[in-house]
Coordinates of C-alpha atoms in Angstrom, one line a residue:
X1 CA 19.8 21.7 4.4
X2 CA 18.7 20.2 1.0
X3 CA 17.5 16.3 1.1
X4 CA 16.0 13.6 -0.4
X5 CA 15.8 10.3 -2.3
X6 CA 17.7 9.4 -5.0
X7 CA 16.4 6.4 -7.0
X8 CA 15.1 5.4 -10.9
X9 CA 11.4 5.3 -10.8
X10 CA 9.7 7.3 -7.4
X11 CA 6.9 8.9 -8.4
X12 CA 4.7 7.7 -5.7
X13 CA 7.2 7.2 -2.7
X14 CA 5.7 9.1 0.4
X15 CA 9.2 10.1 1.4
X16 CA 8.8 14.0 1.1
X17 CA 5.7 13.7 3.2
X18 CA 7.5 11.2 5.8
X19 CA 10.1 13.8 6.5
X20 CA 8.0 17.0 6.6
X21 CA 6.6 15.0 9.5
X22 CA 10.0 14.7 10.9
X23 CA 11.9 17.5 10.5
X24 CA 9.1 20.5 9.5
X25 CA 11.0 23.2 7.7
X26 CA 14.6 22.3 9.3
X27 CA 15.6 21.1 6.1
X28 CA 13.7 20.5 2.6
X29 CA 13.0 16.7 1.0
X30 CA 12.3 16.2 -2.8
X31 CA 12.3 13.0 -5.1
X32 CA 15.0 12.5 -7.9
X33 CA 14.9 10.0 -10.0
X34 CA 18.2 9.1 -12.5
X35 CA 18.7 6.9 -15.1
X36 CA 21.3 4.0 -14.3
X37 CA 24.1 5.8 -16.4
X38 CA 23.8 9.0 -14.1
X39 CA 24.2 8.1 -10.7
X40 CA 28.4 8.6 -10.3
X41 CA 27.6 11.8 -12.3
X42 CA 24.8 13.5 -9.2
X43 CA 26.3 11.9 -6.6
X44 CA 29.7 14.0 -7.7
X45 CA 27.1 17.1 -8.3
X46 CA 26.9 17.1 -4.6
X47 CA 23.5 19.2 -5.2
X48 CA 22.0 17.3 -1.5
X49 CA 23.4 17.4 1.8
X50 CA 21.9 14.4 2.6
X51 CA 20.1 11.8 0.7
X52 CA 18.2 8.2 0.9
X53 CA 19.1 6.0 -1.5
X54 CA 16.4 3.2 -3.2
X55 CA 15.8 0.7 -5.6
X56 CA 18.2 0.0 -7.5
X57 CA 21.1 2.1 -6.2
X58 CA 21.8 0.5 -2.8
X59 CA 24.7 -1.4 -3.6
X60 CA 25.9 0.6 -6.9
X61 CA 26.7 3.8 -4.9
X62 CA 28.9 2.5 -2.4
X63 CA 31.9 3.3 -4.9
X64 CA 31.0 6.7 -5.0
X65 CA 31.2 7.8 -1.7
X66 CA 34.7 8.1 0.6
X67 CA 33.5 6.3 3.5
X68 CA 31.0 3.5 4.7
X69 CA 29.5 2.1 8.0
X70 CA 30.7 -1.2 9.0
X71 CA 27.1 -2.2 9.2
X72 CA 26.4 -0.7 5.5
X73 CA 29.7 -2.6 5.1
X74 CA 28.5 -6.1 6.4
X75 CA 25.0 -5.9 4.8
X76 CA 26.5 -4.3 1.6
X77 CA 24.0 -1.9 1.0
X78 CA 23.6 1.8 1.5
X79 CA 20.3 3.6 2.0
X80 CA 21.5 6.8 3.9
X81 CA 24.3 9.1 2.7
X82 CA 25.5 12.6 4.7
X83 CA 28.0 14.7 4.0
X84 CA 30.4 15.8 6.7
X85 CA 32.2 19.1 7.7
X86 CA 35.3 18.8 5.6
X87 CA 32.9 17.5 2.7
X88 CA 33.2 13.8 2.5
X89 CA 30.2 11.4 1.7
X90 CA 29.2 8.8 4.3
X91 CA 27.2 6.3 3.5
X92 CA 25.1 3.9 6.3
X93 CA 22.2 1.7 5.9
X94 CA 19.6 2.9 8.4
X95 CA 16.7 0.0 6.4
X96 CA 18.3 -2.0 9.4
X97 CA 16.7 -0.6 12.3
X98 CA 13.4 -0.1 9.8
X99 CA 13.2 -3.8 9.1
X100 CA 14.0 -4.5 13.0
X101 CA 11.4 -2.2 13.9
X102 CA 9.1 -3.9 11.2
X103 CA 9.9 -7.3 12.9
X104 CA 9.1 -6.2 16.5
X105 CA 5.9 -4.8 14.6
X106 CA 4.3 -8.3 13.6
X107 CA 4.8 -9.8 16.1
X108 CA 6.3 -13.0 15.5
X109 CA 9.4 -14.8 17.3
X110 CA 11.4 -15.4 14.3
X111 CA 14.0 -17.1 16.2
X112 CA 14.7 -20.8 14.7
X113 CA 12.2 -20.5 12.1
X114 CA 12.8 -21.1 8.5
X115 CA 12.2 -17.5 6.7
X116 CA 12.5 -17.5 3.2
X117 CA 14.0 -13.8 1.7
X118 CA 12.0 -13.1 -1.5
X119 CA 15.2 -11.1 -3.9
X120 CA 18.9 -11.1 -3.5
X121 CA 19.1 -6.8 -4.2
X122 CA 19.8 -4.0 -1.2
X123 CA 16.3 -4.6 0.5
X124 CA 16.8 -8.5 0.7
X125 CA 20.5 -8.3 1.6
X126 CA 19.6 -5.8 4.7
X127 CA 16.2 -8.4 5.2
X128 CA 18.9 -11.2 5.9
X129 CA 21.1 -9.3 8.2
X130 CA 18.5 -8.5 10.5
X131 CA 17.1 -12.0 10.9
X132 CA 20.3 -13.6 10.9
X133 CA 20.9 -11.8 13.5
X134 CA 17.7 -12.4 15.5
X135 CA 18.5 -16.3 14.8
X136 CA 15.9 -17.0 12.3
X137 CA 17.1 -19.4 9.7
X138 CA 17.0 -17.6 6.4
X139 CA 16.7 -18.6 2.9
X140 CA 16.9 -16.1 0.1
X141 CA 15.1 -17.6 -2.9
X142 CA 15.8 -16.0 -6.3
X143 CA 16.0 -16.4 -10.3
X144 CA 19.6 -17.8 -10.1
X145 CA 20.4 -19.2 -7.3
X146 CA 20.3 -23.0 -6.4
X147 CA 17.1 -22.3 -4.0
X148 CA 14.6 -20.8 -6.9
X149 CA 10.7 -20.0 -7.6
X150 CA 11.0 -23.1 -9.8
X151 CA 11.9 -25.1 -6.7
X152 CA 10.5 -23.0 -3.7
X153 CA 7.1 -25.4 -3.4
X154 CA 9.3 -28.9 -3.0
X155 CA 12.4 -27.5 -0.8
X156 CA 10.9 -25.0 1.5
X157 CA 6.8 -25.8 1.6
X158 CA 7.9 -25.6 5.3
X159 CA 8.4 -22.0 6.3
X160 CA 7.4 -20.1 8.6
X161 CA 7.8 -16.8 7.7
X162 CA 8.1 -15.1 3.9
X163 CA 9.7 -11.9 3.2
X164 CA 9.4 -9.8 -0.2
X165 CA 12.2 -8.1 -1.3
X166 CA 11.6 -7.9 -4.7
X167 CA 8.9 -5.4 -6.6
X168 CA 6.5 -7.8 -7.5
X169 CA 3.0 -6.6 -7.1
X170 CA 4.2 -3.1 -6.5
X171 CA 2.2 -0.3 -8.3
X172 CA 1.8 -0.1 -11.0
X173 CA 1.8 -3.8 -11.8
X174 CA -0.8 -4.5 -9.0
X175 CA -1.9 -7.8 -8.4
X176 CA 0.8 -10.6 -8.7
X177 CA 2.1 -12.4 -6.1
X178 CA 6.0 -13.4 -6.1
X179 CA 4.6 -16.7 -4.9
X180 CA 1.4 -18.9 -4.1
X181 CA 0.6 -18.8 -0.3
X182 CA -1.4 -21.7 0.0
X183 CA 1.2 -23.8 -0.8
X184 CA 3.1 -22.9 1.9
X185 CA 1.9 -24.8 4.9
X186 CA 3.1 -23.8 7.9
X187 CA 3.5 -19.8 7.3
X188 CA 3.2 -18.2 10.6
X189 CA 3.8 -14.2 9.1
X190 CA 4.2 -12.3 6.2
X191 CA 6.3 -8.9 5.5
X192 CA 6.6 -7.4 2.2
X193 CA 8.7 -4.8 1.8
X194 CA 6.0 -3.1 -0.7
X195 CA 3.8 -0.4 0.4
X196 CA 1.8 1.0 -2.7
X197 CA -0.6 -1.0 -2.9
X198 CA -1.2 -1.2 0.4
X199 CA -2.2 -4.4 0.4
X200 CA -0.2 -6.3 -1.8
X201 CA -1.7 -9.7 -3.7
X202 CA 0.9 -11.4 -1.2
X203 CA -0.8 -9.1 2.1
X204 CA -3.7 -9.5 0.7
X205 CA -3.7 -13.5 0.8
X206 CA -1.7 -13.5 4.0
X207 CA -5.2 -11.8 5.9
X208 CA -7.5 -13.9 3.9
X209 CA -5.8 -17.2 5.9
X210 CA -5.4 -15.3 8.8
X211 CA -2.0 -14.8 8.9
X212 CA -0.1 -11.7 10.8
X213 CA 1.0 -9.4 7.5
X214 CA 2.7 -6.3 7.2
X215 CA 3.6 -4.3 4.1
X216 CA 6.7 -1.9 3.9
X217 CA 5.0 1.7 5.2
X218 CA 6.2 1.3 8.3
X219 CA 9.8 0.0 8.0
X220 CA 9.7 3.2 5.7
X221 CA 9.0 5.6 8.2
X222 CA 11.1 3.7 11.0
X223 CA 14.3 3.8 8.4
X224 CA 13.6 7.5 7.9
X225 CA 13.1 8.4 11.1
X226 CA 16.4 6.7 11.8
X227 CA 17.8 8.5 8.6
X228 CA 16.6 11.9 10.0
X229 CA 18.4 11.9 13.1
X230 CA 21.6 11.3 10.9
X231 CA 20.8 14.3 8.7
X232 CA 19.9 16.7 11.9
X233 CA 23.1 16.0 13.6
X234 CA 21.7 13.8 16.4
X235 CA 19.9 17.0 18.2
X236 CA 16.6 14.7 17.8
X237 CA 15.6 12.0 18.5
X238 CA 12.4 10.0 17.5
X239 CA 10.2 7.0 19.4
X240 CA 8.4 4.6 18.2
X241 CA 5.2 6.7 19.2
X242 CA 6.1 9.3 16.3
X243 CA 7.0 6.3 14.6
X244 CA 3.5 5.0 14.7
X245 CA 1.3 8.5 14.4
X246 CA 3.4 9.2 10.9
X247 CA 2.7 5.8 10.0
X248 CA -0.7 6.0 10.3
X249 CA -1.6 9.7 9.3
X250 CA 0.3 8.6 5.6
X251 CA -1.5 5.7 5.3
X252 CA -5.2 7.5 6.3
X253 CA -3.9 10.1 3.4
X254 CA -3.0 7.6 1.0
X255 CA -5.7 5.3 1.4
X256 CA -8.4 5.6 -0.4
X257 CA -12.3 5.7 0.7
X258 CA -14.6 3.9 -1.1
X259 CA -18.2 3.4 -1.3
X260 CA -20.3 0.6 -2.0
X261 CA -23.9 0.1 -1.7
X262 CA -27.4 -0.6 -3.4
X263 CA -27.8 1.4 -6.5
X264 CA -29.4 4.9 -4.8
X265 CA -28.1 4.3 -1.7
X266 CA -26.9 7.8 -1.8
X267 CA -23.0 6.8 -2.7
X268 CA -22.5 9.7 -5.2
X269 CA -23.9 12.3 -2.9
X270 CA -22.2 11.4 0.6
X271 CA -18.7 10.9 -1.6
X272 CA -18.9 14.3 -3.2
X273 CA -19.5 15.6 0.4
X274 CA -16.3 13.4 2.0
X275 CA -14.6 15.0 -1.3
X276 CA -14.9 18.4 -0.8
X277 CA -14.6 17.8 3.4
X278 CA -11.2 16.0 2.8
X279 CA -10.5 17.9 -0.3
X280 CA -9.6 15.1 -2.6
X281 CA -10.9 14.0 -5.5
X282 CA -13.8 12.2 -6.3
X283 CA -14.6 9.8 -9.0
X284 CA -17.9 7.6 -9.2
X285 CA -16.7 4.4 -11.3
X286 CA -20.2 4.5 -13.2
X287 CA -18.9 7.9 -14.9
X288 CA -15.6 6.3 -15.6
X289 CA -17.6 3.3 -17.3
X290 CA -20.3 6.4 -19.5
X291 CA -17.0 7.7 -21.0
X292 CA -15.0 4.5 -21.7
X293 CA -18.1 2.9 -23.5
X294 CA -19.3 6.6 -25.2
X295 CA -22.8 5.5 -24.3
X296 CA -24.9 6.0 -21.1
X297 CA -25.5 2.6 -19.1
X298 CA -29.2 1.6 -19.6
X299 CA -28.0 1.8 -23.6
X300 CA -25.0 -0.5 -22.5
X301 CA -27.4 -2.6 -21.0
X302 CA -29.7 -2.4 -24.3
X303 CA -27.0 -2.8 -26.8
X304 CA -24.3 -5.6 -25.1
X305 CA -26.1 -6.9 -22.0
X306 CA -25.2 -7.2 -18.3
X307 CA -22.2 -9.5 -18.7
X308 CA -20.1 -6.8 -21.2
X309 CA -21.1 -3.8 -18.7
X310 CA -19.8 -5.9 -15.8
X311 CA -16.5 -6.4 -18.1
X312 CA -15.7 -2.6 -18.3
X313 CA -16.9 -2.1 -14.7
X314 CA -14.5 -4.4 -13.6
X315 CA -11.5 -2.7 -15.6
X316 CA -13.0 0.7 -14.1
X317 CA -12.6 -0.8 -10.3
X318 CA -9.0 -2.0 -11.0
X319 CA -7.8 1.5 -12.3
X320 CA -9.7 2.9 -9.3
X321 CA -8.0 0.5 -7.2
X322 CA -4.3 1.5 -7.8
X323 CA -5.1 5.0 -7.1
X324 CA -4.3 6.6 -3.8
X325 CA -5.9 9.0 -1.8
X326 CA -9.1 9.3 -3.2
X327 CA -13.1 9.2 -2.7
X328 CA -14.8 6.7 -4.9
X329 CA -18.2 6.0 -5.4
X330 CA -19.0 2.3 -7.2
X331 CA -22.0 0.9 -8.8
X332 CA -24.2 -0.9 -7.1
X333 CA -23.3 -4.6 -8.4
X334 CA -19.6 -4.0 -8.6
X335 CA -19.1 -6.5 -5.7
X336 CA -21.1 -9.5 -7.8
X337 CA -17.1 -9.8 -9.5
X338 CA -15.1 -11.7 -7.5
X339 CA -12.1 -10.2 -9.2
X340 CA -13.2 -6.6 -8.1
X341 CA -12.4 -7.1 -4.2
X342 CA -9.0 -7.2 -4.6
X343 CA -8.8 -4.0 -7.0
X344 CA -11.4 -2.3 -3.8
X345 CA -9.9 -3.3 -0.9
X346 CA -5.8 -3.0 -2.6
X347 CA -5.3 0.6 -1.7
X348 CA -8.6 1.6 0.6
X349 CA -10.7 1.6 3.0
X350 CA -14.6 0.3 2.1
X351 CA -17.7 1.4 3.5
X352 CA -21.0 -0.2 2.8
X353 CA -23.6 2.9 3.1
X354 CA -27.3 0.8 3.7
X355 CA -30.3 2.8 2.6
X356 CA -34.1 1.5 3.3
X357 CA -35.2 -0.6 0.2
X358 CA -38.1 1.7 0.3
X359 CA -36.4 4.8 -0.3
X360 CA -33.9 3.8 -3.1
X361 CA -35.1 5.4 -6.2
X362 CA -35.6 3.1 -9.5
X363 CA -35.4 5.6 -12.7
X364 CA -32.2 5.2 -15.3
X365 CA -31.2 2.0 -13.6
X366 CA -31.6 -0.9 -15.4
X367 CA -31.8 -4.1 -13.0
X368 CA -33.5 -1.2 -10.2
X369 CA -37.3 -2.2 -11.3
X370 CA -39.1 -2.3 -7.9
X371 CA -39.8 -6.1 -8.2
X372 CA -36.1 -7.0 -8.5
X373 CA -34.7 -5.0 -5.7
X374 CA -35.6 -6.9 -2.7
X375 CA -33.9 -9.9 -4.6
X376 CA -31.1 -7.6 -5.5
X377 CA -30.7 -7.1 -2.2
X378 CA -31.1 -10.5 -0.8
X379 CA -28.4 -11.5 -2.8
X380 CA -26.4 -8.8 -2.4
X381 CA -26.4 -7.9 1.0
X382 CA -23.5 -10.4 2.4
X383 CA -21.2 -9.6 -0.8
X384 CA -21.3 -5.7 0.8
X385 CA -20.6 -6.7 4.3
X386 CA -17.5 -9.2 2.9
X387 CA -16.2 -6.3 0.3
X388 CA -16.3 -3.7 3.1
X389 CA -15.0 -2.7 6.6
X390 CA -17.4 0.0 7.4
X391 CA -21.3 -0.2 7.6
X392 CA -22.9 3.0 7.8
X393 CA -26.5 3.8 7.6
X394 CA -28.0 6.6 5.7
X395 CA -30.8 7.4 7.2
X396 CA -31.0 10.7 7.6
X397 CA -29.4 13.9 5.7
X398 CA -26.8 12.5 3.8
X399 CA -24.2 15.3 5.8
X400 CA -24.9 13.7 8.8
X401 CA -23.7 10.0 6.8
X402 CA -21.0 12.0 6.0
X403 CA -20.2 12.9 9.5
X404 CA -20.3 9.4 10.8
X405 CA -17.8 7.7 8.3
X406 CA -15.5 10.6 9.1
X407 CA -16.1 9.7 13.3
X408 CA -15.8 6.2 12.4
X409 CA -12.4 6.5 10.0
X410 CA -10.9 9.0 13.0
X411 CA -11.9 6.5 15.6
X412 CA -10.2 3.6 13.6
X413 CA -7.2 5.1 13.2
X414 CA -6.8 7.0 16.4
X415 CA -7.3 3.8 18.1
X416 CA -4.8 1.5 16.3
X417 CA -1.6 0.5 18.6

């Protein structure tokens, strides 16, 4: 069998890697992306057997195909399209049991409460079938519509859950929220149907107040899961254990590592060792800043002064932030920018590697002077531990610091419900 997803920009969807976890080598999954004025052209190519559909095709194929779900019918999208034995295209809308699955995920009772749908497209219409039909009461807020981002903060300060539907602060435009959080005052969970970044600006506020939050990976893998026993003729069937492991082995694969620490703490050398021992690929963000500026840092320092060389390190950590699945090694005062522990923490996991003051060598670094660094660290001691959610030591041979942030990533994971 020949799959995949069918959609106009999906150059970083996990899909093909989702359903090599689901069906091995039973039948093959690739990405193609078409422009708006070909879709009635390849879906009549009939080149799959079986296809997803995404953004923003869910309601525009449902002409082309001869027959459709009454539950693809009632939402009025389609996500999941097979063709049967005498050829005909059939259209369902498996997103469904993803978003259910999502919802039984964060936990919350969303039975009575006010939940505002972010977006009126396929994902919102399919967000508002499900909790209509878990008895939330649902509000889809968009451009047009009398309920709008103009008025959101006056009519609906009161809800108690939020839902994005739409692809703001999806990669690569990182960083924007469809709305302001804090002005919602009685939020009790957060979805977003995003999931690169992996945080979202909208996740990402949601766990700085201490509000359940879940991005769109797993509703993903739930919906193709779901779409996969479609395509395999119902000879398998999938749990919500092998909903979780793929879950979590695509995010461990997509999320980034990096490393932050006092300048010598022995970042560069314990990343290029994670690199090769993971085999992806390493960058160190103080490289990325030599080449942008055509200069080495202590003459950036000479020439333009801390505050400029902060500047380009923070535009260095934001491209390093939207990247995915790979070691990174940051300078040692990256986390004195506020700014830069969103673009850190967006897409990765952070690990704070300490090193004894005594041992951190001084030469090429320009605020490293020996009578500056137990101030340096004084000050910047708390920003690490806040920036990061690993501490490791490197005490010893930098392999064996190696070794425990690979126990410690395995133990995270492995341990997640």
């Amino acid at each position: 069998m020949k799959c995949g997803l069918i959609g106009e920009r999906l150059s970083h969807s996990y899909s093909p890697e989702i359903h090599k976890e689901l069906a091995g080598d039973i039948y093959t999954y690739g990405l193609y992306p078409i422009p708006p004025e070909s879709l009635g052209k390849f879906v009549s190519s009939r080149q799959l057997d079986a296809m997803n559909v995404t953004i923003p095709y869910k309601k525009a194929i449902i002409p082309y195909l001869d027959d459709v779900s009454e539950r693809a019918l009632r939402i009025g999208a389609v996500n999941t399209v097979f063709t049967d034995a005498q050829g005909r295209l059939h259209g369902d809308n498996t997103d469904y049991y993803g978003f259910m699955k999502a919802v039984e995920r964060l936990g919350v009772d969303v039975r009575g409460k006010k939940s505002l749908v972010l977006g009126s497209g396929g994902a919102s219409l399919t967000a508002q079938a499900v909790l209509s039909d878990l008895g939330a009461h649902v509000v889809v807020i968009s451009r047009n519509s009398e309920d709008n981002y103009s008025n959101v903060y006056t009519k609906h300060a009161d809800a108690e859950l939020i839902i994005n539907c739409t692809p703001v602060g999806m990669y690569p435009n990182n960083g924007v929220s469809p709305v302001e959080l804090e002005r919602f005052s009685a939020v009790r969970g957060v979805m977003d149907m995003i999931y690169n970044p992996s945080k979202t600006k909208l996740i990402y506020d949601a766990e700085k107040f201490n509000i359940p939050a879940l991005n769109g990976l797993y509703m993903l893998v739930a919906q193709a899961a779901a779409a996969s026993e479609i395509f395999l003729g119902g000879v398998r069937k999938f749990t919500d254990a092998d909903i979780e492991r793929i879950e979590r082995k695509i995010r461990r694969s997509s999320e980034n590592i990096i490393l932050v620490g006092m300048p010598g703490s022995g970042k560069t050398t314990v990343g290029e060792m994670l690199s090769k021992r993971l085999s992806r690929e390493f960058i160190d963000t103080d490289e990325m800043i030599v080449r942008r500026a055509g200069m080495d840092i202590p003459t950036i320092f000479e020439k333009y002064g801390e505050e400029e060389f902060r500047l380009i390190e923070e535009a260095a950590c934001a491209d390093v932030g939207k990247m995915s699945g790979k070691i990174i090694s940051t300078g040692g005062g990256a986390v004195t920018r506020p700014a830069n522990r969103y673009s850190l923490r967006q897409n990765s996991i952070v690990v704070f590697i300490e090193r004894e003051l005594s041992l951190l060598p001084t030469s090429g670094r320009p605020l490293s002077e020996k009578s500056r660094l137990t101030e340096m660290l004084d000050t910047r001691f708390p920003l690490y531990l806040d920036f990061s959610d690993v501490r490791v030591k490197n005490d010893s041979a930098p392999e064996d610091t190696a070794d425990k942030i690979l126990q410690i990533l395995d133990d995270a994971y492995s341990s997640e419900v």
